[in-house]
XYZ file of C-alpha atoms in Angstrom:
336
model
C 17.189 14.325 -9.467
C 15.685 13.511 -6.122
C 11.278 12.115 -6.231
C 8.688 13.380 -4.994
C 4.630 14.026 -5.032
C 1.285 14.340 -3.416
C -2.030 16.167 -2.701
C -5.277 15.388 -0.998
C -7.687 15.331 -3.983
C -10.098 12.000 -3.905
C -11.041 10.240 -7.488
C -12.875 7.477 -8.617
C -11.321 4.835 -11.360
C -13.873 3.307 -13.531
C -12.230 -0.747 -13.876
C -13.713 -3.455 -16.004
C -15.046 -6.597 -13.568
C -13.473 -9.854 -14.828
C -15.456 -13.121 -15.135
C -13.420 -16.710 -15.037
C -14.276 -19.951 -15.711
C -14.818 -21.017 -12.095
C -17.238 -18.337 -10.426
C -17.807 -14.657 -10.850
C -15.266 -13.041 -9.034
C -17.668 -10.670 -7.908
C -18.315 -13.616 -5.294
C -14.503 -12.623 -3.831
C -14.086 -10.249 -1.457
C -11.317 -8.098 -0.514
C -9.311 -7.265 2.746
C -6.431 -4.284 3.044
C -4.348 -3.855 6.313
C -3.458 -0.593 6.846
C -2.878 -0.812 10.441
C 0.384 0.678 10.232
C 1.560 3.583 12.480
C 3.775 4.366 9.890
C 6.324 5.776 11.859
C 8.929 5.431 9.134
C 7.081 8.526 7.842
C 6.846 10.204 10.657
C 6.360 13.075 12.060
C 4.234 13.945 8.457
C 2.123 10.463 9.242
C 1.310 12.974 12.632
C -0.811 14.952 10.624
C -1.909 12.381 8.079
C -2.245 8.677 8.536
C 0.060 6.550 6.347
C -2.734 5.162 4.217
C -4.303 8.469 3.485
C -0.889 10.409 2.399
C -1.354 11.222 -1.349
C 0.844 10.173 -4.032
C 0.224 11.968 -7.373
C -3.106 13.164 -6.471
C -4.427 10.630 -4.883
C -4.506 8.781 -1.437
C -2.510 5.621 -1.043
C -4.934 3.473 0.051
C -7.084 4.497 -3.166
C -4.730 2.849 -5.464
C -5.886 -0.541 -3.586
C -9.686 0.335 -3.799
C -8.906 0.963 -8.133
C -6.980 -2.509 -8.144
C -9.619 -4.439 -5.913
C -12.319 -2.521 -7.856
C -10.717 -4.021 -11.607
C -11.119 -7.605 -10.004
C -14.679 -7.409 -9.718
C -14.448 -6.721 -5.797
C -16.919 -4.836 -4.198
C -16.924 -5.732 -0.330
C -13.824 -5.035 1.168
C -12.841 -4.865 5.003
C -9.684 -2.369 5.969
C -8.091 -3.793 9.189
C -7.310 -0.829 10.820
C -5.476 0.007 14.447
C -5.057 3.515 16.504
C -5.910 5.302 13.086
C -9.598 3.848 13.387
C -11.257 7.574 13.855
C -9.860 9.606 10.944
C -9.918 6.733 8.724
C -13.136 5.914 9.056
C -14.085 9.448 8.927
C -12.605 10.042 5.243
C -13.298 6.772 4.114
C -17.067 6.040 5.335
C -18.464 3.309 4.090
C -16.927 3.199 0.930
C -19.671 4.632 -1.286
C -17.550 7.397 -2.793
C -15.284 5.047 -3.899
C -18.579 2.691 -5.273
C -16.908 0.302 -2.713
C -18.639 -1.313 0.531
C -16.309 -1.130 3.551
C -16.353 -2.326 6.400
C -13.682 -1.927 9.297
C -12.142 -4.263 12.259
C -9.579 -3.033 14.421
C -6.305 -4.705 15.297
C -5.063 -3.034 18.605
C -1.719 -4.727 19.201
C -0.430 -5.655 15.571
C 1.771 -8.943 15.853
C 2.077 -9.543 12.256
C 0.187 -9.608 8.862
C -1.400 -13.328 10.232
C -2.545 -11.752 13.392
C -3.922 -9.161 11.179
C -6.081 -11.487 8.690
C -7.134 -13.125 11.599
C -9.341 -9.884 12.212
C -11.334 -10.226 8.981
C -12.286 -13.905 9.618
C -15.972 -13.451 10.336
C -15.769 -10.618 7.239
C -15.031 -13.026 4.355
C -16.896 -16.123 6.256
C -16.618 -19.008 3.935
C -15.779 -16.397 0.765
C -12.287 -16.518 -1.425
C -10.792 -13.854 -0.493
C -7.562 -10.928 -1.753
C -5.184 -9.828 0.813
C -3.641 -7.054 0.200
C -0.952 -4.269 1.410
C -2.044 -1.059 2.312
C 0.880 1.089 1.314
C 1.298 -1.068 -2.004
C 1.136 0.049 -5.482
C 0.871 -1.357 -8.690
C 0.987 0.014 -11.915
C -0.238 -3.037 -13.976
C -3.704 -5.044 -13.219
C -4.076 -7.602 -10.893
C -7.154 -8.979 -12.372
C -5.386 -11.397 -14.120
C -3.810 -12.833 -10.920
C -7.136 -13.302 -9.110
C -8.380 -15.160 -12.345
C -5.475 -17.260 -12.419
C -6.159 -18.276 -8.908
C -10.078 -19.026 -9.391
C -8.669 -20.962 -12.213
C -6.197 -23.133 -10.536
C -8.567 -24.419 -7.809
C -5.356 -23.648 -5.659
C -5.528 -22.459 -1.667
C -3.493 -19.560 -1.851
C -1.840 -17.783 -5.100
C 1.218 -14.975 -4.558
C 1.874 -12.475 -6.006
C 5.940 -12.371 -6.195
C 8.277 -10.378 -8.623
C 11.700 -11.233 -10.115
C 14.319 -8.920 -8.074
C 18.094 -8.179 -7.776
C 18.512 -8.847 -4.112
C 15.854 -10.918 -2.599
C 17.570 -11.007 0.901
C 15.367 -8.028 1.914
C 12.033 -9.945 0.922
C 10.142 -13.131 2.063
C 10.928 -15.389 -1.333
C 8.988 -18.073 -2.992
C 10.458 -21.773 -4.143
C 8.735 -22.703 -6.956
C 9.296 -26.250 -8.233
C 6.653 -27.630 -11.533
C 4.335 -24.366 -11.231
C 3.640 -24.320 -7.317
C 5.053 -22.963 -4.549
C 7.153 -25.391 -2.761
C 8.632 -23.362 0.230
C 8.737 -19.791 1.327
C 11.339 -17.831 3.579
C 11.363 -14.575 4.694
C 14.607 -12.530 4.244
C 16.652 -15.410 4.081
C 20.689 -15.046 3.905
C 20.855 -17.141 1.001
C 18.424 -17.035 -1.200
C 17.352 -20.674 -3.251
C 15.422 -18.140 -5.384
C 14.418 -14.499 -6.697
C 10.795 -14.430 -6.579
C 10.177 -12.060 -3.517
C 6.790 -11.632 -2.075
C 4.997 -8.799 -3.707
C 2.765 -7.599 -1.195
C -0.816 -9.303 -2.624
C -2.351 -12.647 -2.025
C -5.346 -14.615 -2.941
C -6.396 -17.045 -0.062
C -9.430 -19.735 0.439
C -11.193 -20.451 2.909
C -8.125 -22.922 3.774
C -6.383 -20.464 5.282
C -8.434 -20.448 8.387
C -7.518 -23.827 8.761
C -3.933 -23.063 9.641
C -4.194 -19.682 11.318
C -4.975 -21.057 14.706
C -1.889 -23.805 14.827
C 0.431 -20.725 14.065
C 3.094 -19.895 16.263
C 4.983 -16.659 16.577
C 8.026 -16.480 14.538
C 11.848 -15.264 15.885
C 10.596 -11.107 16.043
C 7.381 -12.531 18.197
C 5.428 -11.795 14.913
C 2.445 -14.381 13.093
C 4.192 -14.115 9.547
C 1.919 -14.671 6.365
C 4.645 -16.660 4.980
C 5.127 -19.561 7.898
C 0.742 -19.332 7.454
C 1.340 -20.213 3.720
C 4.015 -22.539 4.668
C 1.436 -24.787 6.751
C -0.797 -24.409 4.214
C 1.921 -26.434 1.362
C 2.909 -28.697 4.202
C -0.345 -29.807 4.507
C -0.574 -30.771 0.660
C -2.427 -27.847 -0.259
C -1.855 -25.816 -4.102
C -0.220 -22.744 -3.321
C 0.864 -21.251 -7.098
C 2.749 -17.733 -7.807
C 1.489 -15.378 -9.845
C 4.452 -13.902 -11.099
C 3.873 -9.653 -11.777
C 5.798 -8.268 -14.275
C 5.243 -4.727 -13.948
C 6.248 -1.880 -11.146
C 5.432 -2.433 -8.149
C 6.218 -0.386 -4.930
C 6.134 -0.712 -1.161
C 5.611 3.131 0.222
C 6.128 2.494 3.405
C 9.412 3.790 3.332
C 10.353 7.561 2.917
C 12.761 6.844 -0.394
C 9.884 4.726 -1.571
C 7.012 7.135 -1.071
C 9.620 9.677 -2.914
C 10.619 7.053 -5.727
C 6.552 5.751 -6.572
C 5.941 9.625 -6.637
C 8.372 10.324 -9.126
C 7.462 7.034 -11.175
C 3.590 8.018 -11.424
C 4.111 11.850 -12.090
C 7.078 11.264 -14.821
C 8.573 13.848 -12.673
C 6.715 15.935 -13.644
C 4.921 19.337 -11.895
C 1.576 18.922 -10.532
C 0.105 21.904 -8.771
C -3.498 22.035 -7.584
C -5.355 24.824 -9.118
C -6.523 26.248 -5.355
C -2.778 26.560 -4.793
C -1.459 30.056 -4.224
C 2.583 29.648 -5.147
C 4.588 32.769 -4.993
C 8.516 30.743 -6.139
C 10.340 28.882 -8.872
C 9.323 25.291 -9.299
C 12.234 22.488 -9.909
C 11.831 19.717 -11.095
C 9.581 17.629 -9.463
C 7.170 19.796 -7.387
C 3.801 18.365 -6.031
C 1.608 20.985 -4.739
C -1.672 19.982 -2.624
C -4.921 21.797 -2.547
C -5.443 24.668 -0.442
C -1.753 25.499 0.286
C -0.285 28.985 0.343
C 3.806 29.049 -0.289
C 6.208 31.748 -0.343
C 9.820 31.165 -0.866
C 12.824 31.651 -3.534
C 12.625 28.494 -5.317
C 10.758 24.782 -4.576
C 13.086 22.346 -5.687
C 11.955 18.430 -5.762
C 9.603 18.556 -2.728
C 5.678 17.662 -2.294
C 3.707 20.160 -0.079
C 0.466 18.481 1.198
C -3.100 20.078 1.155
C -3.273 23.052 3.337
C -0.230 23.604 4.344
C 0.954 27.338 4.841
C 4.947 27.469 4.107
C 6.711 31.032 4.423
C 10.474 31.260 4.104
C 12.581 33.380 2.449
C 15.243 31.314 1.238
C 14.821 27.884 -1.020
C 13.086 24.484 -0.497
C 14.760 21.393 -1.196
C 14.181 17.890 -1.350
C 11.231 18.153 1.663
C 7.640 16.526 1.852
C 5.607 19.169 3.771
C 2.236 19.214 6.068
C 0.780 21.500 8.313
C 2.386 25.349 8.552
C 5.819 25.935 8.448
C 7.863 29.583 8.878
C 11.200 29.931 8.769
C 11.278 30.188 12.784
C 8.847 27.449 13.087
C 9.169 24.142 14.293
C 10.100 22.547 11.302
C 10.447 19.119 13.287
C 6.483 18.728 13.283
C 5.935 19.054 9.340
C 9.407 17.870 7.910
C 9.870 14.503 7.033
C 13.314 15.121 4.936
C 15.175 18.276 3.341
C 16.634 21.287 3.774
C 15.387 25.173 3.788
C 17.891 27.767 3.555
């Protein structure tokens, strides 16, 4: 059975703050990038930015403000590019979220380095968490940020055991620290791929400005690290155990959907459905859908969807008919 989920509907997690040994981590702050156009999503990231799609009833970039939240985090900055008006719009400043944000704008991205670079003056002299926009977790990372304000270390990763680590940026690790990284390399001297979250000091602006651009013209986070150990600095791994997904990606948007909903049905109760439901079938606020049978497919909040045949395997926004110009909505699947 194919994955799927989503619908606009905003909540607030209630996460315990952690205290360490070293310093309240209340004294860390937090940074996301969701710069992204996301155009591996598109055209559905047309009608809603990457960051803000929903995945099991709740926005993407929520699942970061929940994990940031559990660490004790309450300042955060989102680095944010062409998507700077509607983000800021439905995110404010972070309040319904009991979150302070604050915003800085990358215009031309050039790499997750160029990107950090942004939130210098944000975290000033602070520790601080970097982390992934279209990342999700579905165990803590609390315990990752204390391990770091325990280590007295300049930079812990997050990196997870995998099958083929060619595809990720993966961590040496030689007597507990991190001894080399290399992003997607042919031959991996390890399996501990980069997992999308880092803690950094203040260290790291140190390096930034002696970085060059790699091969793809791109600052990578990994040669920034990479100074950072050649330098003699403690860079440790935090290794996660749990799920973790990048949903950047069409299958992977469809794959965390299915993962958090248990496949399951989940159907807003504004939702006026007139058609057998599937397997799994997320249905958004506000929509209206007519049609013979919704088969593994997520319809977004609003939408109006009118055919007179069967939906399959499709994530939906906006207003689709059966002449319509399915092109504009329709990321994947099939009508008949």
């Amino acid at each position: 059975m194919k994955s799927f989920s989503c619908s606009l509907i905003y909540r607030r997690a209630n996460l315990r703050t952690v205290q360490t040994g070293r310093k309240d981590l209340t004294e860390m702050k937090g940074v996301i990038l969701a710069a992204g156009k996301g155009s591996r999503l598109y055209p559905v990231t047309k009608v809603i930015p990457k960051p803000l799609l929903p995945i099991a009833n709740k926005p993407t970039l929520e699942y970061a403000f929940d994990q940031l939240k559990g660490c004790g985090i309450n300042e955060v900055c989102v680095v944010v590019g062409e998507n700077e008006g509607v983000m800021r719009d439905a995110l404010g400043d972070g309040s319904q979220f009991g979150l302070s944000l604050s915003y800085v704008r990358q215009n031309d991205p050039k790499g997750l380095a160029h990107a950090v670079g942004f939130a210098k003056e944000f975290v000033g002299g602070d520790d601080f968490v970097l982390y992934l926009g279209d990342a999700i977790y579905d165990q803590p990372l609390a315990p990752f940020v204390e391990q770091f304000q325990n280590s007295g270390a300049a930079n812990l990763n997050l990196v997870k055991e995998v099958e083929d680590p060619r595809r990720f940026g993966v961590a040496n690790v030689e007597d507990g620290r991190i001894v080399k990284l290399v992003e997607k390399p042919a031959e991996p001297e390890s399996n501990l791929a980069m997992a999308g979250m880092y803690v950094f000091g203040p260290q790291i602006w140190d390096v930034l400005p002696d970085l060059q651009p790699s091969g793809r013209g791109e600052y990578e986070i990994t040669d920034a690290i990479q100074m950072l150990v050649d330098r003699g600095e403690v860079v440790v791994p935090g290794v996660y155990e749990g799920s973790w997904f990048d949903t950047g990606t069409l299958d992977s948007f469809l794959a965390t959907t299915q993962f958090l909903t248990g496949s399951g049905q989940l159907v807003d109760e504004s939702a006026e459905v007139d058609a057998e439901l599937v397997g799994c079938v997320v249905i958004g606020p506000g929509v209206r859908v007519r049609a013979k049978r919704i088969e593994d497919s997520v319809i977004l909040a609003d939408a109006v969807v009118e055919v007179d045949g069967a939906i399959s395997g499709s994530l939906i926004a906006g207003e689709v008919t059966r002449s319509g110009d399915l092109l504009d909505v329709i990321l994947h699947g099939s009508m008949e």
